[in-house]
XYZ file of C-alpha atoms in Angstrom:
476
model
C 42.923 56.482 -58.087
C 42.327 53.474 -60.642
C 41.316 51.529 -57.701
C 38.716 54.204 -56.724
C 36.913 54.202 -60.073
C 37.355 50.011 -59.798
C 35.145 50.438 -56.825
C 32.597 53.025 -57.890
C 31.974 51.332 -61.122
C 31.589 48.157 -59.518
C 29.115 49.473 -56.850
C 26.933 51.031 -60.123
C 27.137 47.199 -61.993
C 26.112 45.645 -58.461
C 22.986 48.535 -57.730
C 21.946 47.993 -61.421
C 21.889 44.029 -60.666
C 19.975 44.596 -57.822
C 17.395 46.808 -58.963
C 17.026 44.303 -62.506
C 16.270 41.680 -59.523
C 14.224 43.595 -57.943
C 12.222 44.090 -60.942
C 12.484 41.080 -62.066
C 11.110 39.385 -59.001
C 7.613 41.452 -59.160
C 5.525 39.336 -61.057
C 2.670 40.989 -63.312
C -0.813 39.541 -64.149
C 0.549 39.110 -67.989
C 3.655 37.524 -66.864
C 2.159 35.173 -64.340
C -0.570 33.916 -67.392
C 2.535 33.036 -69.719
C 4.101 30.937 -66.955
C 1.336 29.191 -66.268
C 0.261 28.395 -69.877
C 4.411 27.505 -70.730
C 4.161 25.259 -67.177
C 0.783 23.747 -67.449
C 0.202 20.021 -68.565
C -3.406 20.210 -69.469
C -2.321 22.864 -71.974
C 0.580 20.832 -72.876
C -0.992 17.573 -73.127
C -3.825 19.454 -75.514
C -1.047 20.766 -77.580
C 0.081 17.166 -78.136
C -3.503 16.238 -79.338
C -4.028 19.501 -81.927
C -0.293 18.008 -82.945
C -1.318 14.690 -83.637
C -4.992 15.779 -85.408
C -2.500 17.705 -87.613
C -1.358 15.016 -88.430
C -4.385 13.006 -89.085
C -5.651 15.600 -91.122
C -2.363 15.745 -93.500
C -2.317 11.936 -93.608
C -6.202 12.262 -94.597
C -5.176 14.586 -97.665
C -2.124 12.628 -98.292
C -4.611 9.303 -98.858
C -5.392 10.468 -102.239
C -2.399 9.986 -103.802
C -1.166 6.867 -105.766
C 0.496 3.955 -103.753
C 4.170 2.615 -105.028
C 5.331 -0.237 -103.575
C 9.023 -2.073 -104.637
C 9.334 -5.779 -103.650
C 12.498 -7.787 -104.103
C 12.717 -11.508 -103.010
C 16.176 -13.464 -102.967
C 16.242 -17.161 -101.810
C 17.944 -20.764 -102.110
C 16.031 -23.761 -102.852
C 17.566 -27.056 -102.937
C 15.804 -30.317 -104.323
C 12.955 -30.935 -106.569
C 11.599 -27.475 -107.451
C 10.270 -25.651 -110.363
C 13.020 -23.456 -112.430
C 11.397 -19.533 -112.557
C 13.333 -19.476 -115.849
C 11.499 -22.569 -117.760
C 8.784 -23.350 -115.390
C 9.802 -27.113 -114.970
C 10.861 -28.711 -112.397
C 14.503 -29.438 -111.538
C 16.176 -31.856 -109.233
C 19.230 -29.315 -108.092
C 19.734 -26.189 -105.798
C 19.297 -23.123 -107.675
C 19.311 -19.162 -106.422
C 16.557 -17.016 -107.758
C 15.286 -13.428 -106.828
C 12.140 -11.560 -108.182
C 11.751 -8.087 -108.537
C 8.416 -5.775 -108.698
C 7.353 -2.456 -108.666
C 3.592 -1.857 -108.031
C 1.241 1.388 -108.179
C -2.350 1.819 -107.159
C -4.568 4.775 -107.590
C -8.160 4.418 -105.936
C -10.583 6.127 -108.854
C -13.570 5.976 -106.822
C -13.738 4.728 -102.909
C -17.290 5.559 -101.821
C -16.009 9.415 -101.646
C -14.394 7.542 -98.103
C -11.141 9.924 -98.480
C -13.009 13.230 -99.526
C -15.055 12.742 -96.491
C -12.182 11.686 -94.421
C -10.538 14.517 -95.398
C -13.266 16.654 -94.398
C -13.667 14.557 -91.180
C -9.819 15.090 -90.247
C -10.153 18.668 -90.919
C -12.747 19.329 -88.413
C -10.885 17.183 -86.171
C -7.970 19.507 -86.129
C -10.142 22.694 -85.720
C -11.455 21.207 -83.007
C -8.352 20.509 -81.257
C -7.432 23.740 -81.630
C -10.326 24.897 -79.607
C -9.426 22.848 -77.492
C -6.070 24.355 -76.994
C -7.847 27.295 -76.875
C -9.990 26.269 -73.716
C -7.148 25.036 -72.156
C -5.218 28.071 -72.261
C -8.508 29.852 -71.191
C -9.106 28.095 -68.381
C -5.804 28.459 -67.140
C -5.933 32.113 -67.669
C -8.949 32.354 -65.722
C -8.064 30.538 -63.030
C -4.667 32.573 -62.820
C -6.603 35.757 -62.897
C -8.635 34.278 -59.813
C -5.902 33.211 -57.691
C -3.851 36.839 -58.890
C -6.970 38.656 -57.709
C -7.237 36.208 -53.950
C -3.632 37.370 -53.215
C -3.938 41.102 -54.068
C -7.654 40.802 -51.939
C -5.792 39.170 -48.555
C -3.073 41.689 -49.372
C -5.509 44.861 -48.896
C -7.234 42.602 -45.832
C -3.537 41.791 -44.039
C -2.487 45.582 -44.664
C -6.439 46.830 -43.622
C -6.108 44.671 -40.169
C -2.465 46.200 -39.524
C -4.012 49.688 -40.127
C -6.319 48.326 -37.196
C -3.597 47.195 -34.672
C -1.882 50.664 -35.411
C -5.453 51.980 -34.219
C -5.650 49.939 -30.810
C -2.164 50.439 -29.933
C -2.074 53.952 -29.837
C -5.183 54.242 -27.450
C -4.137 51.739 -25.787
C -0.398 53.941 -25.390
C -2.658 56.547 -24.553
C -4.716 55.310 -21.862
C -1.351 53.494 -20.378
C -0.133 57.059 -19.942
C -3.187 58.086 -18.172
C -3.440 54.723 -15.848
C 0.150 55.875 -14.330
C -0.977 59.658 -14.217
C -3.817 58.596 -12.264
C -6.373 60.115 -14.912
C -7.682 57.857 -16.075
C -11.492 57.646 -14.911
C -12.418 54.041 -15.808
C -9.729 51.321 -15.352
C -11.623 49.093 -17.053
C -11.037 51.321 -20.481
C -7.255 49.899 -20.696
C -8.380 46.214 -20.238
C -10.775 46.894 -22.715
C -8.565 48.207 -25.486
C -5.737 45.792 -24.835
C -8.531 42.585 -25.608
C -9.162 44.747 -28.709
C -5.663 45.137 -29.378
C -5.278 41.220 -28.772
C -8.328 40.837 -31.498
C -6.792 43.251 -33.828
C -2.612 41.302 -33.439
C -4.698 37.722 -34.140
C -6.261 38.908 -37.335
C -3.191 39.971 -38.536
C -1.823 36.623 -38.255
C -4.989 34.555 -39.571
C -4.507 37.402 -42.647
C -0.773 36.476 -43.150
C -1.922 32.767 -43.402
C -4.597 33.784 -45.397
C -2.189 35.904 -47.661
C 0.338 33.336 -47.548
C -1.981 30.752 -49.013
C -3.368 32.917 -51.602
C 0.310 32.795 -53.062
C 0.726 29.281 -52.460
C -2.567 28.509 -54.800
C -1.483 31.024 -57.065
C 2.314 29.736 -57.866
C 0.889 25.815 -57.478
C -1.630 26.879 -60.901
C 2.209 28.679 -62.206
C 3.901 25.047 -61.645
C 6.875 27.143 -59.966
C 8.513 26.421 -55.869
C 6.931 28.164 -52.928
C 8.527 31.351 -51.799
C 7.789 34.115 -49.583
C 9.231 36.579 -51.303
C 6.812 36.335 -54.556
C 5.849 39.920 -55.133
C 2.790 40.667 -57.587
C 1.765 44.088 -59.082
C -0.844 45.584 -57.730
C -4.111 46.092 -59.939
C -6.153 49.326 -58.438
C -9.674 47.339 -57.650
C -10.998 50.371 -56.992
C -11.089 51.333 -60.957
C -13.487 48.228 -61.038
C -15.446 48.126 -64.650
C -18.672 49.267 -65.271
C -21.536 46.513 -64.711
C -22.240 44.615 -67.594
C -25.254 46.440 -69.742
C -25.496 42.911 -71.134
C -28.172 40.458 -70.175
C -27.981 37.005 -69.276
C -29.012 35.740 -72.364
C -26.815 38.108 -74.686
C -24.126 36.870 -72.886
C -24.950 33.472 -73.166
C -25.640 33.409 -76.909
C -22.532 35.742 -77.527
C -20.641 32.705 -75.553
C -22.545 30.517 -78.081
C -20.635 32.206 -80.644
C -17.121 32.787 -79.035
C -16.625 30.251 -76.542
C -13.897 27.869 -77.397
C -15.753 25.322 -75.289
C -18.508 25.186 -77.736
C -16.555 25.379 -80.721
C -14.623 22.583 -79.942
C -18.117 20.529 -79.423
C -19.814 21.616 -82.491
C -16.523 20.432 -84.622
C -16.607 17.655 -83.064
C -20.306 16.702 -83.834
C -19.564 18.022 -87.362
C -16.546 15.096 -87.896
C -18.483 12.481 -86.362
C -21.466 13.244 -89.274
C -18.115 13.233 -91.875
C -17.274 9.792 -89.808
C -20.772 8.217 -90.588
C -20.514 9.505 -94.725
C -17.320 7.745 -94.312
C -18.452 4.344 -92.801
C -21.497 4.668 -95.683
C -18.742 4.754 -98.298
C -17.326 1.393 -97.814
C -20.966 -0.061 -98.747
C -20.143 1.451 -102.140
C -17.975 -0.249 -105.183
C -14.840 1.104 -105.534
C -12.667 1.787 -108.771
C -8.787 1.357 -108.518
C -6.382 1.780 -111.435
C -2.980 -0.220 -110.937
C 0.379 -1.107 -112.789
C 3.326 -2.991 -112.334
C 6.875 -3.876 -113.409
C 8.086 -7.204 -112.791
C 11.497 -9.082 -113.838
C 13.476 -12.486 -111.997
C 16.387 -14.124 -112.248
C 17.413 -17.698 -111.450
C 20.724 -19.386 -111.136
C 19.382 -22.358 -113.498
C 18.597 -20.076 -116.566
C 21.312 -21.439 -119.642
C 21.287 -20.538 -123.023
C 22.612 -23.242 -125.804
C 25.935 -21.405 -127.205
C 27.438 -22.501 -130.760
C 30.560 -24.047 -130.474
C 32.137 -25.349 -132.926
C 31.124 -27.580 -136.225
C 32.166 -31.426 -137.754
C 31.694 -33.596 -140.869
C 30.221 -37.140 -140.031
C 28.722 -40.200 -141.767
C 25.497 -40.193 -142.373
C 25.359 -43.877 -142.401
C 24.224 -43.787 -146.194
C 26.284 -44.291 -149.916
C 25.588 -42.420 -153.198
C 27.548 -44.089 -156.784
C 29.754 -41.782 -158.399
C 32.309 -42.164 -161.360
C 34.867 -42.382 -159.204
C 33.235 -45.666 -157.314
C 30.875 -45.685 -153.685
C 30.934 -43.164 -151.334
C 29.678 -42.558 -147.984
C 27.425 -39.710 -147.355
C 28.927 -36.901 -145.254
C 27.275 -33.825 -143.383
C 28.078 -30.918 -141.434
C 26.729 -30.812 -137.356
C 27.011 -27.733 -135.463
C 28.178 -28.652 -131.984
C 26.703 -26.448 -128.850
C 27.578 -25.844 -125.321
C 25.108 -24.764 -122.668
C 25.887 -21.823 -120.638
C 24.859 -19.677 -117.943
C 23.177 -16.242 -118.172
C 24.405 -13.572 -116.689
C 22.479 -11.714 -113.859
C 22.044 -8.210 -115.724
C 20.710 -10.016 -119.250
C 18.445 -11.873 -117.294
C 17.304 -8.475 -115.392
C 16.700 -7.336 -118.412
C 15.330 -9.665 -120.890
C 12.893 -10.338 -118.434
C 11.544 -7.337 -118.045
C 7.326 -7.452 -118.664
C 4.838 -5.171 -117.506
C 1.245 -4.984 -115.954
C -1.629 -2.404 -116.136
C -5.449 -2.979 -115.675
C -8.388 -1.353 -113.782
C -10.020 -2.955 -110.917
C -13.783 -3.593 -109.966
C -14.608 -4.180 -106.160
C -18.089 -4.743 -104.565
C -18.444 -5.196 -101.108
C -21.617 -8.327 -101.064
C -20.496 -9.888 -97.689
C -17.985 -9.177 -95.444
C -19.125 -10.493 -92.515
C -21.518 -7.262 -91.890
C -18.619 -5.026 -90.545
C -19.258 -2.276 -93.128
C -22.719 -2.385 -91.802
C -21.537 -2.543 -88.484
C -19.320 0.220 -88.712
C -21.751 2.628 -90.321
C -24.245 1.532 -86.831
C -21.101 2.243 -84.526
C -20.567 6.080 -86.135
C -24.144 7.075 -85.822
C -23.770 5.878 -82.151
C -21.071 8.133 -81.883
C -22.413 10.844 -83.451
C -25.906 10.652 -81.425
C -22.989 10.772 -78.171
C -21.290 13.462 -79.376
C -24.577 15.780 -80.173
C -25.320 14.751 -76.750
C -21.939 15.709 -75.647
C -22.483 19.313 -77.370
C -25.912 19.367 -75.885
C -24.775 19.249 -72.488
C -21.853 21.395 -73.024
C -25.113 24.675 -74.074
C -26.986 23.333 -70.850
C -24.316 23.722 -68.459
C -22.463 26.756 -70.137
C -26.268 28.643 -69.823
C -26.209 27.092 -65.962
C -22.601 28.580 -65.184
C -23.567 32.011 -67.154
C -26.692 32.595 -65.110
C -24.781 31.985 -62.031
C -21.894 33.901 -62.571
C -25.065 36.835 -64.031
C -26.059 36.572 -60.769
C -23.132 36.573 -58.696
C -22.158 39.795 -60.167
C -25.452 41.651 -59.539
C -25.340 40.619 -56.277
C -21.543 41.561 -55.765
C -22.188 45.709 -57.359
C -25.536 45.428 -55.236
C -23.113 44.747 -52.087
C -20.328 46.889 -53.490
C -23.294 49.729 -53.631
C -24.079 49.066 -50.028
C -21.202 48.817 -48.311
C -20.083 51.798 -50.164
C -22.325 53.675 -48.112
C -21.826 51.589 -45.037
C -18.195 52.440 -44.961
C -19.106 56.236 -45.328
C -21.632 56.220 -42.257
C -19.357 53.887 -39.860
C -16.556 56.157 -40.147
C -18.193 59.280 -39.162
C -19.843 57.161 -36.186
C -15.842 56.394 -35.715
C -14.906 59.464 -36.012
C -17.665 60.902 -33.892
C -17.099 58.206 -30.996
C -13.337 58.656 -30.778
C -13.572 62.284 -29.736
C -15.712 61.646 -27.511
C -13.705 58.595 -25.930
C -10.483 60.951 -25.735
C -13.010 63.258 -23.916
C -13.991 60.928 -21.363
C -17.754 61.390 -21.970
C -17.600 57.641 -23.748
C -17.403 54.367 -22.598
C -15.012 51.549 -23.657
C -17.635 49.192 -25.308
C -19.214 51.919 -27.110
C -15.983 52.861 -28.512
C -14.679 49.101 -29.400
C -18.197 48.729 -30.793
C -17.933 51.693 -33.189
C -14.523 50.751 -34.231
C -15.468 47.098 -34.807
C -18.406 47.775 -37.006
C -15.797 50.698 -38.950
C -13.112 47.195 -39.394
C -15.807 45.038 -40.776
C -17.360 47.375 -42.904
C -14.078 47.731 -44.546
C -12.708 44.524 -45.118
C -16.313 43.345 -46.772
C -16.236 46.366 -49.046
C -12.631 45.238 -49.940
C -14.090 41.984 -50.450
C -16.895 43.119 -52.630
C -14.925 45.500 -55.005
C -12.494 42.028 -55.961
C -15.874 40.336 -56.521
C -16.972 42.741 -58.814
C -13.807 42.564 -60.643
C -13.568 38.582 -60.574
C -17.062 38.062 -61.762
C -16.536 40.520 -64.736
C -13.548 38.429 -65.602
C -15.785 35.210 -65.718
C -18.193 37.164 -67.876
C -16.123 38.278 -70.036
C -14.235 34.517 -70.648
C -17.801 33.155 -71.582
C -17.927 36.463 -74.042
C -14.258 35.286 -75.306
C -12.727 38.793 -74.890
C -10.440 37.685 -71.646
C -8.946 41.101 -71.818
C -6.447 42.180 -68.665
């Protein structure tokens, strides 16, 4: 009995795994975005950049505060050399180390590191944007190539429906070729070539399928595989046409395009980059201070030792007869001093303010100033260009979709009429009161009819998509 419920619990665990696969392994529009965003370079690589403007930009804020700087120098010299300690020279190898510590504060640069600061900041925004662009792009794309595999799905499964069609007349009209009924033999040569037509669409379909989902896991950045199954998205609930015009999109892209934003920051820190270049042309004001000290092996102090009476060389008369004329003489020793007395008895300090004005250096500060309003003239070209061709790729993409709901409206219609002529012209080929051709014909213009409406309600629903990225409101 225990083995029993070993078996039927193990057969639940194993169903449950399967069905989480199975689920798993269907791959929604959201889902397939996030991969491709987490897998792409581009987005990757412009991650790396609003990283590294970061940064800049903290580095920027970061120049306004004080310098400190410790230095500490040891070294030998043997020979003639000059004593640090007494500032003569000596004939004898000595040690000797010096020790600073230094501080700078820049009062006034030319305002160079308020406007760098404001130059670094609009840096940064801008790589953001173009983060933003990057993962917009990709998302756009993804939506494209999502969209191409869910259209050759429809196709594939619209030219099977069509096979299904030609086989079963052609079953039919088998069964009345051996019964001897049937009137024209040519009618079953005819809709076996059909049937032919119909089996070879289904194939260039597949392909056409299969290399839908091939473009569409290549943008992912994730291995090839048959069995990549995406959620369908019903086209036929395609939006309303855009009450928007051209231009109202186009100036709403203006304003939420990441594109653009990116270009205008960018023009806005090169103008920060030429205030900056001006600065340097400026004097600047720095306040500084310093604490110094040294020591040197050499450095002796005279130390008392101990004291004598001797002769002066001279005689004084007293009562008692001549006498020589004795003093006392303090006798000293010279000795070395000690590393930490020397640290700190010669301790001395520094602290001034600074004047600096540029007169001639060569022209670079002139030269620099020329090079950032070249760049600046390039980059208001460069945001120029990017208005001009985002107005070019609205218009077109305006224009694409009127043309697409204009088709969609027509074939709409088309669609309606061919498959009551279908309809019509199959009863009356089951009758026998129909030709072959007529009926291929009718069913042929039925087929194509259908697989360009199919066509044209994805293009409806693509070309919204692209007009609403240049709106910013890429919503799924």
């Amino acid at each position: 009995m225990r083995y029993y419920k070993f078996i039927f619990f193990g057969l639940v665990a194993l169903s449950s795994a399967k069905a989480y696969a199975q689920s798993d392994s269907t791959y929604t529009l959201q889902k397939c975005i996030d991969i491709a965003i987490k897998n792409n370079l581009d987005v990757k690589q412009s991650e790396l950049k609003a990283q590294s403007a970061r940064i800049d930009f903290n580095q920027a804020k970061e120049n306004l505060l004080p310098t400190l700087n410790g230095t500490v120098n040891h070294g030998i010299n043997n020979g003639r050399n000059i004593n640090p300690f007494t500032n003569t020279y000596v004939n004898q190898s000595l040690t000797y180390g010096n020790y600073s510590l230094e501080s700078n504060l820049t009062l006034f640069g030319g305002l160079q590191n308020v406007n760098a600061i404001k130059q670094a900041s609009l840096a940064y925004q801008a790589g953001k944007m173009d983060l933003q662009q990057a993962k917009d792009l990709v998302t756009i794309n993804v939506i494209t190539a999502y969209l191409l595999v869910l259209d050759n799905t429809e196709l594939l499964a619209a030219v099977k429906n069509q096979v299904d069609v030609s086989a079963k007349q052609v079953e039919r009209l088998t069964i009345l070729e051996k019964d001897g009924a049937n009137k024209l033999p040519s009618d079953l040569y005819d809709l076996q070539g059909t049937l032919g037509d119909n089996k070879l669409n289904v194939v260039n379909a597949n392909s056409a399928l299969e290399n839908a989902k091939l473009s569409l896991m290549q943008i992912l950045n994730i291995p090839y595989s048959k069995n990549f199954v995406l959620q369908p998205i019903n086209a036929q609930d395609v939006a309303k046409q855009s009450v928007l015009s051209s231009n109202q999109i186009y100036e709403t892209a203006l304003q939420e395009l990441a594109l653009v934003k990116a270009a205008t920051l960018r023009r806005e820190s090169a103008e920060k980059a030429v205030s900056v270049a001006k600065g340097a042309l400026l004097p600047s004001i720095n306040l500084y201070g310093g604490l110094y000290t040294n020591y040197s092996s050499a450095a002796q102090t005279s130390v008392f030792k101990d004291s004598s009476t001797v002769s002066t060389g001279g005689y004084i008369n007293t009562p008692g007869g001549r006498q020589s004329v004795l003093t006392t003489q303090a006798n000293y020793i010279n000795k070395d001093i000690g590393y930490y007395d020397q640290f700190k008895n010669n301790y001395s300090t520094q602290f001034g303010v600074s004047l600096r004005i540029p007169i001639l250096n060569y022209f670079q500060n002139h030269n620099k100033v020329a090079k950032a309003k070249i760049d600046l003239l390039n980059y208001k070209y460069i945001e120029e260009n990017t208005k001009i061709k985002l107005k070019q790729n609205v218009e077109t993409a305006y224009l694409n979709m009127t043309s697409a709901y204009e088709r969609l409206g027509v074939l709409v219609e088309q669609v309606k009429s061919y498959a009551e002529s279908f309809r019509t012209a199959e009863i009356r080929f089951n009758a026998g009161v129909l030709t072959s051709v007529d009926y291929v014909v009718a069913k042929n213009n039925l087929d194509r009819a259908r697989i360009n409406l199919i066509n044209a309600r994805y293009d409806c629903y693509i070309y919204n998509k692209i007009l609403d990225y240049y709106q910013g409101k890429l919503a799924l």
